[in-house]
PDB file of C-alpha atoms in Angstrom:
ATOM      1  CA  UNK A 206      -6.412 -22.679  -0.389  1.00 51.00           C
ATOM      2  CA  UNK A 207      -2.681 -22.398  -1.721  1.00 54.00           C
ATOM      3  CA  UNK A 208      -0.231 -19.777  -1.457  1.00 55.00           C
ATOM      4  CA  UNK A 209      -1.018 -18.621  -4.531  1.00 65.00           C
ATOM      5  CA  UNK A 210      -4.739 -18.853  -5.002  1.00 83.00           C
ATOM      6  CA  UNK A 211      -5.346 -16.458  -2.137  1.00 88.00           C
ATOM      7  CA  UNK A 212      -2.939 -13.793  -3.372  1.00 90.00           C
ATOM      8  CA  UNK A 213      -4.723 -14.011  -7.322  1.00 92.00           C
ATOM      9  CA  UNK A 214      -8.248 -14.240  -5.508  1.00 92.00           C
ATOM     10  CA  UNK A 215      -7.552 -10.365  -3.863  1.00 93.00           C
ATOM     11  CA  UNK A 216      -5.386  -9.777  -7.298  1.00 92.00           C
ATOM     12  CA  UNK A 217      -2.396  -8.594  -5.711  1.00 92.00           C
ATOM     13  CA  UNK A 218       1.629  -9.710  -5.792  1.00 89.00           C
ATOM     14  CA  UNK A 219       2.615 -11.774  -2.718  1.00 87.00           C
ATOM     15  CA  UNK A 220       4.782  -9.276  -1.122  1.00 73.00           C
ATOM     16  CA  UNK A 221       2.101  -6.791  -0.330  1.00 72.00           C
ATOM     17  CA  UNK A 222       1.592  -5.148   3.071  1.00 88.00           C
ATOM     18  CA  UNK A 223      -1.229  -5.393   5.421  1.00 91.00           C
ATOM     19  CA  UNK A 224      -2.664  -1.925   4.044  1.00 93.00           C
ATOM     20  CA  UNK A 225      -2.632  -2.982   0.598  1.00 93.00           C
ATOM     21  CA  UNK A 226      -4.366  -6.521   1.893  1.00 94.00           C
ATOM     22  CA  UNK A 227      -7.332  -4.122   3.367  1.00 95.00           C
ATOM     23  CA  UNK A 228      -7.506  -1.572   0.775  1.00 95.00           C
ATOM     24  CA  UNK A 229      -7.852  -4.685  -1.735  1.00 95.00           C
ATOM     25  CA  UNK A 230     -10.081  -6.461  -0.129  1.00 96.00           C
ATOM     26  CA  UNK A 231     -12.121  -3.520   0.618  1.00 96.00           C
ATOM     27  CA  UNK A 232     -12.674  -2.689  -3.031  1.00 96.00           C
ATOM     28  CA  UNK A 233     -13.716  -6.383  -3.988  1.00 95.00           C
ATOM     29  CA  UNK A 234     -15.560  -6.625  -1.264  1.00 94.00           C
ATOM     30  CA  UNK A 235     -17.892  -3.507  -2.358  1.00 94.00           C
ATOM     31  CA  UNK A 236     -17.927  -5.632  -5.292  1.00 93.00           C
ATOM     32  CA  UNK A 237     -19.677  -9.151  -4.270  1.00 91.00           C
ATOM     33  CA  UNK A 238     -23.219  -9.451  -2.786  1.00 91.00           C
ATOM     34  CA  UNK A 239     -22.952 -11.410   0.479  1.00 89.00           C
ATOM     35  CA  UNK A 240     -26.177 -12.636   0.622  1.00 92.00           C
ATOM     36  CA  UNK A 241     -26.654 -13.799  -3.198  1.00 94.00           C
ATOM     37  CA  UNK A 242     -23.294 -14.947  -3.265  1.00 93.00           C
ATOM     38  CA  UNK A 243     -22.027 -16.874  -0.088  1.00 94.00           C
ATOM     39  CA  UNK A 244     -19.380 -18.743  -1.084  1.00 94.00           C
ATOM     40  CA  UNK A 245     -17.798 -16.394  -3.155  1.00 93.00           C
ATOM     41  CA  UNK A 246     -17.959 -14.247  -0.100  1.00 94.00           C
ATOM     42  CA  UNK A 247     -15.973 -17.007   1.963  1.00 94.00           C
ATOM     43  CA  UNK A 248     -13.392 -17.520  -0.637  1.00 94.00           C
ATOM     44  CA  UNK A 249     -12.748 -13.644  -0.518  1.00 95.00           C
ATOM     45  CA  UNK A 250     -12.676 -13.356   3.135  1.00 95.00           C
ATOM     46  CA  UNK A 251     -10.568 -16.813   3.328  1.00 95.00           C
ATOM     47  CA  UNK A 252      -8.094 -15.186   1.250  1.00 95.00           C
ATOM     48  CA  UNK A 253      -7.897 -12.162   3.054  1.00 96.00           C
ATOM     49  CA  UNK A 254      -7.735 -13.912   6.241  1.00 95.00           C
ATOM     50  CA  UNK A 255      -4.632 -15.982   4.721  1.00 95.00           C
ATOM     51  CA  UNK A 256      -3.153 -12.978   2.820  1.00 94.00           C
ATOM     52  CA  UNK A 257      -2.893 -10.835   6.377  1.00 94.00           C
ATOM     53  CA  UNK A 258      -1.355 -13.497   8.083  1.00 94.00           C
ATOM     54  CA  UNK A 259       0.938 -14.153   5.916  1.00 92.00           C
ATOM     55  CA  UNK A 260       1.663 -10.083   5.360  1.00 91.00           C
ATOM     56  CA  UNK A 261       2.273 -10.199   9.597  1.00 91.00           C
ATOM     57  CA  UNK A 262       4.954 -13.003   9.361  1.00 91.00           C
ATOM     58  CA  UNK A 263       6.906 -11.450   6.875  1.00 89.00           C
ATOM     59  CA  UNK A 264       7.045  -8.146   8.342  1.00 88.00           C
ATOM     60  CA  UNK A 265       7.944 -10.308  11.257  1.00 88.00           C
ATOM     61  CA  UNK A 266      10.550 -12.021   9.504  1.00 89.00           C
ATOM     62  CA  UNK A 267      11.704  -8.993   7.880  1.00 88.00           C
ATOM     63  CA  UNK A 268      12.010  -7.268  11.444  1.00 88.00           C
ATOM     64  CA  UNK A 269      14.108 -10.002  13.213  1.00 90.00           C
ATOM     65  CA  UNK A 270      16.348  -9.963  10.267  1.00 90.00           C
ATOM     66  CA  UNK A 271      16.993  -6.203  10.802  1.00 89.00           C
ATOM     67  CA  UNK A 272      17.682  -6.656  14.111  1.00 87.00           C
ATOM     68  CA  UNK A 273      19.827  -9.271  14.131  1.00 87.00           C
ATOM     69  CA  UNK A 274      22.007  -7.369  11.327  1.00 86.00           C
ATOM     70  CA  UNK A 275      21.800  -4.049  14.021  1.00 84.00           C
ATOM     71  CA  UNK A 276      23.276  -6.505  16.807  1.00 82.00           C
ATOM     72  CA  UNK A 277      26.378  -8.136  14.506  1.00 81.00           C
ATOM     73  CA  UNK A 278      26.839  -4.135  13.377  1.00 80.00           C
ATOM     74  CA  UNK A 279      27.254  -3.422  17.204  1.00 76.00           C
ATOM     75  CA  UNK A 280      28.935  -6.426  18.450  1.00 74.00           C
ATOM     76  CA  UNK A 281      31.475  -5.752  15.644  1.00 67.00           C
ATOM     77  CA  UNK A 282      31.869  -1.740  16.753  1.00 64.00           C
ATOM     78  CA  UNK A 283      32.127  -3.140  20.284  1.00 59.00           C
ATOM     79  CA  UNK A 284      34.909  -6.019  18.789  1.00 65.00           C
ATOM     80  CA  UNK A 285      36.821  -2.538  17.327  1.00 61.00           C
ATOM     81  CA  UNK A 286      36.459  -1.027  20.000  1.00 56.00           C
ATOM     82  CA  UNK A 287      38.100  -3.310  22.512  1.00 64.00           C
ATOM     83  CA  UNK A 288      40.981  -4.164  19.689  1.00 64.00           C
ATOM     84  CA  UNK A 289      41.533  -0.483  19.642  1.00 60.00           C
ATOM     85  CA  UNK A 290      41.265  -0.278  23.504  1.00 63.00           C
ATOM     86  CA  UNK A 291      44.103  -3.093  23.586  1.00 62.00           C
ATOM     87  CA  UNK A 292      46.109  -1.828  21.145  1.00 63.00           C
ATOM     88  CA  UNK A 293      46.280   1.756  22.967  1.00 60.00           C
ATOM     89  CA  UNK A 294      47.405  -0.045  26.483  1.00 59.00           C
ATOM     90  CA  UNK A 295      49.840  -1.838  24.211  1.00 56.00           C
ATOM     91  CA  UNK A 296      50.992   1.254  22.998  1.00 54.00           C
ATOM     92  CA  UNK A 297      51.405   3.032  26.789  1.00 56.00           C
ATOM     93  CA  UNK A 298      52.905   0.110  28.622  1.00 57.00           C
ATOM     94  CA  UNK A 299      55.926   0.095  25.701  1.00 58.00           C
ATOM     95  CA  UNK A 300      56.585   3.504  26.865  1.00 55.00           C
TER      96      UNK A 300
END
């Protein structure tokens, strides 16, 4: 199943979150008789399957983005803080 077959098969954009995913597949499942209708059953479940994986590794990627933005936002107030650190002993020892 491609990328973009499971996210038309629950009807939703690609970017959705997990909740969305359930909530979705929820409401189409309510709509599809399991036992009279097998393989359309498997194709929705396939694609929900695929769709909440794919939901986890973005949040994923999303999250090790953030925090590598939070560590080059503290490394750079630590890199201030040392070049104002410097500069004040620099200041004292002309004194």
């Amino acid at each position: 199943m491609s990328e973009q077959t499971h996210w038309a098969e629950l009807g939703i954009e690609a970017t959705a979150d997990s909740k969305t995913i359930r909530k979705r597949y929820a409401q189409l499942l309510k709509k599809i008789d399991q036992r009279a209708n097998p393989d359309q059953f498997q194709a929705l479940r396939q694609a929900y399957e695929v769709a909440l994986n794919e939901a986890a590794w973005m949040a994923h990627e999303q999250a090790q983005r953030q925090l590598a933005q939070e560590q080059e936002t503290q490394q750079d107030g630590v890199s201030e803080l040392s070049q104002a650190s410097e500069q004040g002993q620099t200041a004292q020892e002309e004194l």
